[in-house]
Every structure is written in structure tokens, then in C-alpha cells.
Amino acid sequence: MFANQRWSEEDDESSARPAAPRPDAVTVFDRIPASPHKDTARWTKLVAFPPDYPFAPDESPSNIVFSREEAFEGCPVVSAGTLPKLVQRLTWHDQVDSDFLPIFLLTYCGFTTSHEVLRLLSQRFQVPYPEDIADDPSEKDAFDRLYIKPVRNRIFTVLFRWIEDHWYYFEADPTLVESLQAFLDGPLQAGLPSTYSILTKVLNKKISGAPHPGQTPVGVRVPPPHQPDLRHMQNLPSRLQFLGFHPEEVARQLTLIEFALFAAIKPTACFGQAWTKSDKETRSPNILAMAETFNQVPCRVTGH
């Protein structure tokens, strides 16, 4: 159990020895880390989790670094940290920096794998009770409401945004989909049943095939194409027959071709200027394809 400690300036060893903890026990309400803008001294004190819990170690400069900037209402802005601490902050039980989640999901591929992120989220979801309240029903009830439920709700948000906004991670790795489905059918359905149907519905929709990025929205009227002047084309050499097509139709077709290439580019292909690296054909094939098309069009125009 953690308790507030006082330093006695009158003691001979005032600079080296803390005073004894207060005789009155500190409840789980006091031991759950609060928001930094509410009480700076409390938010760094973590609950006494079992030592084998990956998120048990206290936050310190050795495992997480915060920016001097502050997000909304004084929430700390994470600059760097070990992966467990990043996941812990991502699923913090109290207020969090709203920008942290999209940034993490976009960039984590630069320092870890999707399977490792999912594994840590699964471990984070299965929060153990602190050792000193395991046999206290009232303390366990408070811990459920103040810590476990908020953390699990954060994990739901992370998974929802991960599936909805970054499905390309799962498209590229069918085993990741299987692992996610196993987590949903197991721990999440048992621990947070109200969100199970939501995530399952989103996941099944993605698996069945999301609409193509270039698909025309419902209700948008597509203009009819300009038909080529076949009579004019018959009187032209083969290398000039494209002049028989209406200029607006040529522009439309070029736009469709280039948009299909652009829509196929994944955010991860832009990470760390992957298109300039030695393995660029593997990491950024669609960026290379778009660049090649961009260079070919003016060459073909000037060549004719």
C-alpha cells in the first residue's frame, strides 16, 4: 500500500529518512493516480499492483518522458516512453491527451509490431486487483468503478479507432485479425460485454470488404462521358489518335488513374521517408507507382 510520507526537518537525518506513514489507512480512492491538474503529488503514485503486471512499475524519467506543453485541462503530453508505459498512457483511467491516440496508431509501426501492441492491450484489459485490497469487497468495488472500467473503456476506444481508421495493418496480416477476434470473443466479451457487439460489427464489416475509396458517394450524379469522335480519329496517324478524345474526358480518366494510385498509399508508406530507402519497392510501392505515373504523363504529352 502506498501512503503519503512526510519529511521531518527536526530529525537528525531529515535529508535521508522519511517519516512513518500515517496510521490511518489510505483508501483505494487516494491510491488511484489522479489527473496531474488536480493534484500533482498524487498522479505519479500508482496502485500496488502485483510485480509481474507489465504496468506495475511507477512512472519515472527512465520509462516515460512528458513534454513541457500541456493538453486540454492540464493533461500531460507524452514525448517518449517504453512501450508498456505508452500503452498505459494510451489507456489511462483519467483524462488523456486526445491527440495521443491518433499519433500512436499512425507511428507505432516504427518501433514495434501490431501483435505486440495487441498483446499489451490484452494484458492491460485484464487489470489485477492490488494485492492489499483483494479481500476487501468495498475496496474492490471502488477499484472496479474508478480504475478498471475506465481503463477498459479506453481500450475499447483504441480498438475501435485502430480497426476503423487503420485497417491496413490488419489487411496485411491475417493472423493479426485472428488474434484480435480471439481477444474480442474472450476477455473483452466477458469483461466489457456492452462494447462487444460494436467492435464485432465493425470488424466483420471490414473483413467483408469496405467500400473502395474511389467509390462515388450515394446521391452524387456522375456526368456522362464524352464520346470520342471516331471519324476524326480515323483520319489521324495512330500516334495522334488520342486527339480524337474530348480534353475534359482525358482529364477525367487521368484523374481516376492517379486517384486510384493515391488512394492505395498507406500512411505507413510515408513513415520515415520509406520511399527513399533501399527496400522502397516493398515498403512504398504505391508512392513509387504514383511518382512514375506523374513523370510519364508529361513525357507522353511532349512526345506527341
mmCIF file of C-alpha atoms in Angstrom:
data_model
loop_
_atom_site.group_PDB
_atom_site.id
_atom_site.type_symbol
_atom_site.label_atom_id
_atom_site.label_comp_id
_atom_site.label_asym_id
_atom_site.label_seq_id
_atom_site.Cartn_x
_atom_site.Cartn_y
_atom_site.Cartn_z
ATOM 1 C CA MET A 1 0.000 0.000 0.000
ATOM 2 C CA PHE A 2 1.221 3.466 -0.856
ATOM 3 C CA ALA A 3 0.781 6.279 1.638
ATOM 4 C CA ASN A 4 1.710 9.919 1.786
ATOM 5 C CA GLN A 5 5.040 10.378 3.532
ATOM 6 C CA ARG A 6 6.314 13.406 5.431
ATOM 7 C CA TRP A 7 9.849 14.598 5.919
ATOM 8 C CA SER A 8 10.820 15.702 9.432
ATOM 9 C CA GLU A 9 13.169 18.670 9.290
ATOM 10 C CA GLU A 10 13.804 18.370 13.037
ATOM 11 C CA ASP A 11 15.198 14.920 12.773
ATOM 12 C CA ASP A 12 18.953 14.394 12.647
ATOM 13 C CA GLU A 13 18.566 12.534 9.356
ATOM 14 C CA SER A 14 15.994 14.852 7.866
ATOM 15 C CA SER A 15 17.539 14.692 4.428
ATOM 16 C CA ALA A 16 17.660 10.922 4.292
ATOM 17 C CA ARG A 17 14.750 9.388 6.175
ATOM 18 C CA PRO A 18 11.005 9.862 5.596
ATOM 19 C CA ALA A 19 8.585 9.896 8.479
ATOM 20 C CA ALA A 20 6.415 6.853 9.087
ATOM 21 C CA PRO A 21 3.185 6.572 7.104
ATOM 22 C CA ARG A 22 0.031 7.963 8.641
ATOM 23 C CA PRO A 23 -1.643 5.475 10.975
ATOM 24 C CA ASP A 24 -4.957 5.771 9.140
ATOM 25 C CA ALA A 25 -5.043 3.519 6.080
ATOM 26 C CA VAL A 26 -5.155 5.188 2.688
ATOM 27 C CA THR A 27 -8.167 4.010 0.716
ATOM 28 C CA VAL A 28 -8.193 2.969 -2.893
ATOM 29 C CA PHE A 29 -9.667 6.375 -3.721
ATOM 30 C CA ASP A 30 -6.410 8.002 -2.582
ATOM 31 C CA ARG A 31 -4.105 5.450 -4.101
ATOM 32 C CA ILE A 32 -5.519 5.609 -7.619
ATOM 33 C CA PRO A 33 -3.406 8.133 -9.549
ATOM 34 C CA ALA A 34 -5.353 11.293 -10.213
ATOM 35 C CA SER A 35 -5.063 13.829 -13.016
ATOM 36 C CA PRO A 36 -1.972 15.996 -12.729
ATOM 37 C CA HIS A 37 -4.020 19.173 -12.916
ATOM 38 C CA LYS A 38 -5.974 18.052 -9.841
ATOM 39 C CA ASP A 39 -3.075 17.060 -7.602
ATOM 40 C CA THR A 40 0.461 16.930 -8.948
ATOM 41 C CA ALA A 41 1.699 14.943 -5.955
ATOM 42 C CA ARG A 42 -0.848 12.137 -6.419
ATOM 43 C CA TRP A 43 -0.870 11.345 -10.104
ATOM 44 C CA THR A 44 2.560 9.665 -10.130
ATOM 45 C CA LYS A 45 1.716 7.230 -7.319
ATOM 46 C CA LEU A 46 0.440 4.003 -8.843
ATOM 47 C CA VAL A 47 -1.604 1.372 -7.109
ATOM 48 C CA ALA A 48 0.342 -1.537 -5.597
ATOM 49 C CA PHE A 49 -0.135 -3.984 -8.470
ATOM 50 C CA PRO A 50 1.435 -7.448 -8.414
ATOM 51 C CA PRO A 51 5.076 -7.162 -9.564
ATOM 52 C CA ASP A 52 4.530 -9.381 -12.613
ATOM 53 C CA TYR A 53 1.950 -6.967 -14.054
ATOM 54 C CA PRO A 54 3.677 -5.194 -17.008
ATOM 55 C CA PHE A 55 2.252 -1.830 -15.966
ATOM 56 C CA ALA A 56 3.130 -2.102 -12.270
ATOM 57 C CA PRO A 57 6.350 -0.018 -12.198
ATOM 58 C CA ASP A 58 5.909 3.607 -11.193
ATOM 59 C CA GLU A 59 6.307 6.245 -13.851
ATOM 60 C CA SER A 60 9.772 7.767 -13.815
ATOM 61 C CA PRO A 61 12.111 9.590 -16.224
ATOM 62 C CA SER A 62 13.606 6.207 -17.064
ATOM 63 C CA ASN A 63 10.391 4.862 -18.611
ATOM 64 C CA ILE A 64 8.350 7.896 -19.739
ATOM 65 C CA VAL A 65 9.041 11.498 -20.690
ATOM 66 C CA PHE A 66 6.469 14.274 -20.789
ATOM 67 C CA SER A 67 6.573 17.456 -22.806
ATOM 68 C CA ARG A 68 6.533 20.808 -21.081
ATOM 69 C CA GLU A 69 3.377 21.517 -23.011
ATOM 70 C CA GLU A 70 0.016 20.581 -21.573
ATOM 71 C CA ALA A 71 -3.065 19.335 -23.378
ATOM 72 C CA PHE A 72 -6.634 20.252 -22.512
ATOM 73 C CA GLU A 73 -7.162 20.976 -18.800
ATOM 74 C CA GLY A 74 -3.550 20.307 -17.903
ATOM 75 C CA CYS A 75 -3.266 16.702 -19.090
ATOM 76 C CA PRO A 76 0.386 15.787 -19.682
ATOM 77 C CA VAL A 77 1.632 15.406 -23.248
ATOM 78 C CA VAL A 78 3.743 12.283 -23.769
ATOM 79 C CA SER A 79 7.015 12.781 -25.626
ATOM 80 C CA ALA A 80 8.588 9.328 -25.325
ATOM 81 C CA GLY A 81 8.441 6.191 -23.244
ATOM 82 C CA THR A 82 8.799 2.452 -23.077
ATOM 83 C CA LEU A 83 6.089 0.562 -24.919
ATOM 84 C CA PRO A 84 4.248 -0.600 -21.755
ATOM 85 C CA LYS A 85 4.148 2.966 -20.460
ATOM 86 C CA LEU A 86 2.921 4.301 -23.799
ATOM 87 C CA VAL A 87 0.107 1.734 -23.804
ATOM 88 C CA GLN A 88 -0.654 2.562 -20.190
ATOM 89 C CA ARG A 89 -0.940 6.275 -21.005
ATOM 90 C CA LEU A 90 -2.958 5.420 -24.080
ATOM 91 C CA THR A 91 -5.491 3.702 -21.824
ATOM 92 C CA TRP A 92 -5.164 5.960 -18.789
ATOM 93 C CA HIS A 93 -8.078 5.733 -16.363
ATOM 94 C CA ASP A 94 -8.482 9.503 -16.131
ATOM 95 C CA GLN A 95 -8.288 12.326 -18.646
ATOM 96 C CA VAL A 96 -5.878 11.852 -21.539
ATOM 97 C CA ASP A 97 -4.378 13.898 -24.328
ATOM 98 C CA SER A 98 -6.839 13.448 -27.213
ATOM 99 C CA ASP A 99 -4.053 13.770 -29.806
ATOM 100 C CA PHE A 100 -2.027 10.898 -28.381
ATOM 101 C CA LEU A 101 -4.196 8.071 -29.738
ATOM 102 C CA PRO A 102 -4.130 9.021 -33.461
ATOM 103 C CA ILE A 103 -0.409 9.808 -33.269
ATOM 104 C CA PHE A 104 0.359 6.464 -31.639
ATOM 105 C CA LEU A 105 -1.710 4.433 -34.119
ATOM 106 C CA LEU A 106 -0.052 6.184 -37.031
ATOM 107 C CA THR A 107 3.549 5.802 -35.860
ATOM 108 C CA TYR A 108 3.859 2.704 -33.670
ATOM 109 C CA CYS A 109 4.967 0.621 -36.658
ATOM 110 C CA GLY A 110 8.262 2.500 -36.452
ATOM 111 C CA PHE A 111 9.249 0.948 -33.127
ATOM 112 C CA THR A 112 7.105 -2.152 -32.504
ATOM 113 C CA THR A 113 4.668 -4.593 -34.109
ATOM 114 C CA SER A 114 0.894 -4.768 -34.202
ATOM 115 C CA HIS A 115 0.943 -8.124 -32.423
ATOM 116 C CA GLU A 116 2.935 -6.636 -29.538
ATOM 117 C CA VAL A 117 0.518 -3.707 -29.229
ATOM 118 C CA LEU A 118 -2.448 -6.089 -29.164
ATOM 119 C CA ARG A 119 -0.724 -8.294 -26.593
ATOM 120 C CA LEU A 120 -0.147 -5.341 -24.263
ATOM 121 C CA LEU A 121 -3.711 -4.110 -24.728
ATOM 122 C CA SER A 122 -4.937 -7.578 -23.750
ATOM 123 C CA GLN A 123 -2.760 -7.561 -20.627
ATOM 124 C CA ARG A 124 -3.865 -4.025 -19.806
ATOM 125 C CA PHE A 125 -7.504 -5.072 -20.144
ATOM 126 C CA GLN A 126 -7.102 -7.817 -17.561
ATOM 127 C CA VAL A 127 -6.271 -5.487 -14.677
ATOM 128 C CA PRO A 128 -5.421 -7.402 -11.480
ATOM 129 C CA TYR A 129 -6.659 -6.192 -8.136
ATOM 130 C CA PRO A 130 -3.982 -4.621 -5.966
ATOM 131 C CA GLU A 131 -2.600 -7.135 -3.508
ATOM 132 C CA ASP A 132 -3.762 -5.228 -0.449
ATOM 133 C CA ILE A 133 -7.453 -4.986 -1.403
ATOM 134 C CA ALA A 134 -8.015 -8.442 -2.860
ATOM 135 C CA ASP A 135 -10.113 -9.476 0.151
ATOM 136 C CA ASP A 136 -11.975 -6.192 0.698
ATOM 137 C CA PRO A 137 -15.307 -6.119 -1.218
ATOM 138 C CA SER A 138 -15.855 -2.365 -0.752
ATOM 139 C CA GLU A 139 -12.349 -1.526 -1.944
ATOM 140 C CA LYS A 140 -12.698 -3.874 -4.910
ATOM 141 C CA ASP A 141 -15.981 -2.232 -5.858
ATOM 142 C CA ALA A 142 -14.364 1.203 -5.754
ATOM 143 C CA PHE A 143 -11.415 -0.066 -7.784
ATOM 144 C CA ASP A 144 -13.793 -1.504 -10.392
ATOM 145 C CA ARG A 145 -15.580 1.832 -10.816
ATOM 146 C CA LEU A 146 -12.611 4.177 -10.598
ATOM 147 C CA TYR A 147 -9.929 2.213 -12.395
ATOM 148 C CA ILE A 148 -10.848 -0.995 -14.191
ATOM 149 C CA LYS A 149 -13.946 0.246 -16.030
ATOM 150 C CA PRO A 150 -12.347 3.496 -17.264
ATOM 151 C CA VAL A 151 -9.263 1.601 -18.451
ATOM 152 C CA ARG A 152 -11.379 -0.932 -20.347
ATOM 153 C CA ASN A 153 -13.430 1.808 -21.932
ATOM 154 C CA ARG A 154 -10.204 3.411 -23.138
ATOM 155 C CA ILE A 155 -9.130 0.086 -24.628
ATOM 156 C CA PHE A 156 -12.447 -0.121 -26.455
ATOM 157 C CA THR A 157 -11.787 3.333 -27.944
ATOM 158 C CA VAL A 158 -8.276 2.321 -29.015
ATOM 159 C CA LEU A 159 -9.527 -0.851 -30.705
ATOM 160 C CA PHE A 160 -12.403 0.930 -32.422
ATOM 161 C CA ARG A 161 -10.166 3.632 -33.893
ATOM 162 C CA TRP A 162 -7.497 1.051 -34.766
ATOM 163 C CA ILE A 163 -9.963 -1.029 -36.773
ATOM 164 C CA GLU A 164 -11.897 1.863 -38.283
ATOM 165 C CA ASP A 165 -9.025 4.181 -39.229
ATOM 166 C CA HIS A 166 -6.039 1.841 -39.667
ATOM 167 C CA TRP A 167 -7.454 -1.328 -41.152
ATOM 168 C CA TYR A 168 -4.424 -1.633 -43.429
ATOM 169 C CA TYR A 169 -2.477 -3.128 -40.504
ATOM 170 C CA PHE A 170 -4.978 -5.992 -40.365
ATOM 171 C CA GLU A 171 -5.284 -6.332 -44.143
ATOM 172 C CA ALA A 172 -1.581 -7.050 -44.358
ATOM 173 C CA ASP A 173 -1.621 -9.672 -41.582
ATOM 174 C CA PRO A 174 -4.488 -12.206 -41.361
ATOM 175 C CA THR A 175 -3.023 -13.634 -38.142
ATOM 176 C CA LEU A 176 -3.499 -10.226 -36.518
ATOM 177 C CA VAL A 177 -7.212 -10.414 -37.343
ATOM 178 C CA GLU A 178 -7.365 -13.873 -35.775
ATOM 179 C CA SER A 179 -5.645 -12.636 -32.614
ATOM 180 C CA LEU A 180 -7.981 -9.651 -32.390
ATOM 181 C CA GLN A 181 -11.037 -11.859 -32.867
ATOM 182 C CA ALA A 182 -9.819 -14.171 -30.112
ATOM 183 C CA PHE A 183 -9.424 -11.217 -27.756
ATOM 184 C CA LEU A 184 -12.909 -9.920 -28.582
ATOM 185 C CA ASP A 185 -14.522 -13.333 -28.139
ATOM 186 C CA GLY A 186 -12.657 -13.966 -24.900
ATOM 187 C CA PRO A 187 -11.586 -11.267 -22.415
ATOM 188 C CA LEU A 188 -13.490 -8.347 -23.943
ATOM 189 C CA GLN A 189 -16.836 -10.122 -24.219
ATOM 190 C CA ALA A 190 -16.510 -11.274 -20.605
ATOM 191 C CA GLY A 191 -15.168 -8.027 -19.158
ATOM 192 C CA LEU A 192 -16.944 -5.369 -21.232
ATOM 193 C CA PRO A 193 -19.939 -7.041 -22.915
ATOM 194 C CA SER A 194 -21.639 -3.750 -23.801
ATOM 195 C CA THR A 195 -18.910 -2.992 -26.363
ATOM 196 C CA TYR A 196 -18.533 -6.487 -27.803
ATOM 197 C CA SER A 197 -21.286 -6.164 -30.407
ATOM 198 C CA ILE A 198 -19.982 -2.760 -31.542
ATOM 199 C CA LEU A 199 -16.434 -3.952 -32.180
ATOM 200 C CA THR A 200 -17.594 -7.231 -33.706
ATOM 201 C CA LYS A 201 -19.844 -5.369 -36.124
ATOM 202 C CA VAL A 202 -17.054 -3.010 -37.195
ATOM 203 C CA LEU A 203 -14.599 -5.888 -37.568
ATOM 204 C CA ASN A 204 -16.988 -8.005 -39.652
ATOM 205 C CA LYS A 205 -17.746 -5.035 -41.878
ATOM 206 C CA LYS A 206 -14.049 -4.580 -42.568
ATOM 207 C CA ILE A 207 -13.492 -8.278 -43.161
ATOM 208 C CA SER A 208 -16.384 -8.456 -45.634
ATOM 209 C CA GLY A 209 -14.872 -5.605 -47.604
ATOM 210 C CA ALA A 210 -15.132 -1.868 -47.028
ATOM 211 C CA PRO A 211 -16.270 0.386 -49.893
ATOM 212 C CA HIS A 212 -13.486 1.344 -52.273
ATOM 213 C CA PRO A 213 -12.038 4.785 -51.503
ATOM 214 C CA GLY A 214 -12.850 5.903 -55.031
ATOM 215 C CA GLN A 215 -16.456 4.777 -54.975
ATOM 216 C CA THR A 216 -18.928 7.529 -55.786
ATOM 217 C CA PRO A 217 -20.996 8.572 -52.748
ATOM 218 C CA VAL A 218 -24.709 7.805 -52.884
ATOM 219 C CA GLY A 219 -26.666 10.718 -54.318
ATOM 220 C CA VAL A 220 -23.822 12.190 -56.366
ATOM 221 C CA ARG A 221 -24.665 12.392 -60.041
ATOM 222 C CA VAL A 222 -21.839 11.285 -62.324
ATOM 223 C CA PRO A 223 -21.657 13.300 -65.558
ATOM 224 C CA PRO A 224 -21.947 11.290 -68.789
ATOM 225 C CA PRO A 225 -18.638 10.612 -70.557
ATOM 226 C CA HIS A 226 -17.673 12.466 -73.706
ATOM 227 C CA GLN A 227 -17.737 10.004 -76.590
ATOM 228 C CA PRO A 228 -14.681 10.144 -78.894
ATOM 229 C CA ASP A 229 -15.010 11.428 -82.436
ATOM 230 C CA LEU A 230 -14.269 8.212 -84.279
ATOM 231 C CA ARG A 231 -14.446 9.845 -87.715
ATOM 232 C CA HIS A 232 -11.813 12.352 -86.723
ATOM 233 C CA MET A 233 -9.614 9.650 -85.242
ATOM 234 C CA GLN A 234 -9.674 7.612 -88.473
ATOM 235 C CA ASN A 235 -8.036 10.461 -90.335
ATOM 236 C CA LEU A 236 -5.164 10.778 -87.847
ATOM 237 C CA PRO A 237 -1.938 8.790 -87.566
ATOM 238 C CA SER A 238 -2.042 6.235 -84.778
ATOM 239 C CA ARG A 239 0.280 8.280 -82.586
ATOM 240 C CA LEU A 240 -2.120 11.238 -82.718
ATOM 241 C CA GLN A 241 -5.412 9.410 -82.353
ATOM 242 C CA PHE A 242 -5.727 10.490 -78.725
ATOM 243 C CA LEU A 243 -6.593 13.932 -80.109
ATOM 244 C CA GLY A 244 -9.967 12.490 -81.011
ATOM 245 C CA PHE A 245 -10.875 12.297 -77.319
ATOM 246 C CA HIS A 246 -12.507 15.261 -75.646
ATOM 247 C CA PRO A 247 -9.989 17.151 -73.438
ATOM 248 C CA GLU A 248 -12.327 17.011 -70.437
ATOM 249 C CA GLU A 249 -12.667 13.244 -70.765
ATOM 250 C CA VAL A 250 -8.902 12.854 -70.961
ATOM 251 C CA ALA A 251 -8.591 14.882 -67.746
ATOM 252 C CA ARG A 252 -11.244 12.753 -66.049
ATOM 253 C CA GLN A 253 -9.540 9.488 -66.967
ATOM 254 C CA LEU A 254 -6.134 10.735 -65.846
ATOM 255 C CA THR A 255 -7.700 11.858 -62.557
ATOM 256 C CA LEU A 256 -9.280 8.442 -61.995
ATOM 257 C CA ILE A 257 -5.987 6.683 -62.693
ATOM 258 C CA GLU A 258 -3.982 8.939 -60.375
ATOM 259 C CA PHE A 259 -6.600 8.907 -57.630
ATOM 260 C CA ALA A 260 -6.610 5.107 -57.576
ATOM 261 C CA LEU A 261 -2.844 5.201 -57.046
ATOM 262 C CA PHE A 262 -3.138 7.920 -54.403
ATOM 263 C CA ALA A 263 -5.918 6.096 -52.508
ATOM 264 C CA ALA A 264 -3.796 2.948 -52.370
ATOM 265 C CA ILE A 265 -1.000 4.720 -50.453
ATOM 266 C CA LYS A 266 -0.987 3.693 -46.801
ATOM 267 C CA PRO A 267 0.180 6.104 -44.099
ATOM 268 C CA THR A 268 2.895 3.646 -43.108
ATOM 269 C CA ALA A 269 4.421 4.022 -46.575
ATOM 270 C CA CYS A 270 5.187 7.653 -45.736
ATOM 271 C CA PHE A 271 6.758 6.899 -42.364
ATOM 272 C CA GLY A 272 10.477 7.690 -42.189
ATOM 273 C CA GLN A 273 10.613 8.577 -45.910
ATOM 274 C CA ALA A 274 10.305 4.891 -46.746
ATOM 275 C CA TRP A 275 10.104 5.623 -50.473
ATOM 276 C CA THR A 276 13.782 6.689 -50.419
ATOM 277 C CA LYS A 277 15.143 3.589 -48.675
ATOM 278 C CA SER A 278 16.767 0.527 -50.183
ATOM 279 C CA ASP A 279 13.621 -1.562 -49.616
ATOM 280 C CA LYS A 280 11.314 1.102 -51.051
ATOM 281 C CA GLU A 281 9.706 -1.317 -53.518
ATOM 282 C CA THR A 282 8.400 -3.322 -50.572
ATOM 283 C CA ARG A 283 7.553 -0.530 -48.137
ATOM 284 C CA SER A 284 6.222 2.146 -50.523
ATOM 285 C CA PRO A 285 5.204 0.537 -53.839
ATOM 286 C CA ASN A 286 2.206 2.805 -54.370
ATOM 287 C CA ILE A 287 4.179 6.008 -53.812
ATOM 288 C CA LEU A 288 6.669 4.826 -56.421
ATOM 289 C CA ALA A 289 3.842 3.943 -58.814
ATOM 290 C CA MET A 290 2.272 7.380 -58.433
ATOM 291 C CA ALA A 291 5.604 9.112 -58.955
ATOM 292 C CA GLU A 292 6.220 7.062 -62.091
ATOM 293 C CA THR A 293 2.779 7.922 -63.481
ATOM 294 C CA PHE A 294 3.315 11.592 -62.677
ATOM 295 C CA ASN A 295 6.580 11.545 -64.644
ATOM 296 C CA GLN A 296 5.188 9.554 -67.576
ATOM 297 C CA VAL A 297 2.230 11.836 -68.361
ATOM 298 C CA PRO A 298 4.248 14.930 -69.340
ATOM 299 C CA CYS A 299 6.699 12.754 -71.248
ATOM 300 C CA ARG A 300 3.895 11.274 -73.331
ATOM 301 C CA VAL A 301 2.336 14.667 -73.945
ATOM 302 C CA THR A 302 5.604 16.236 -75.095
ATOM 303 C CA GLY A 303 6.434 13.126 -77.108
ATOM 304 C CA HIS A 304 3.291 13.606 -79.198
#
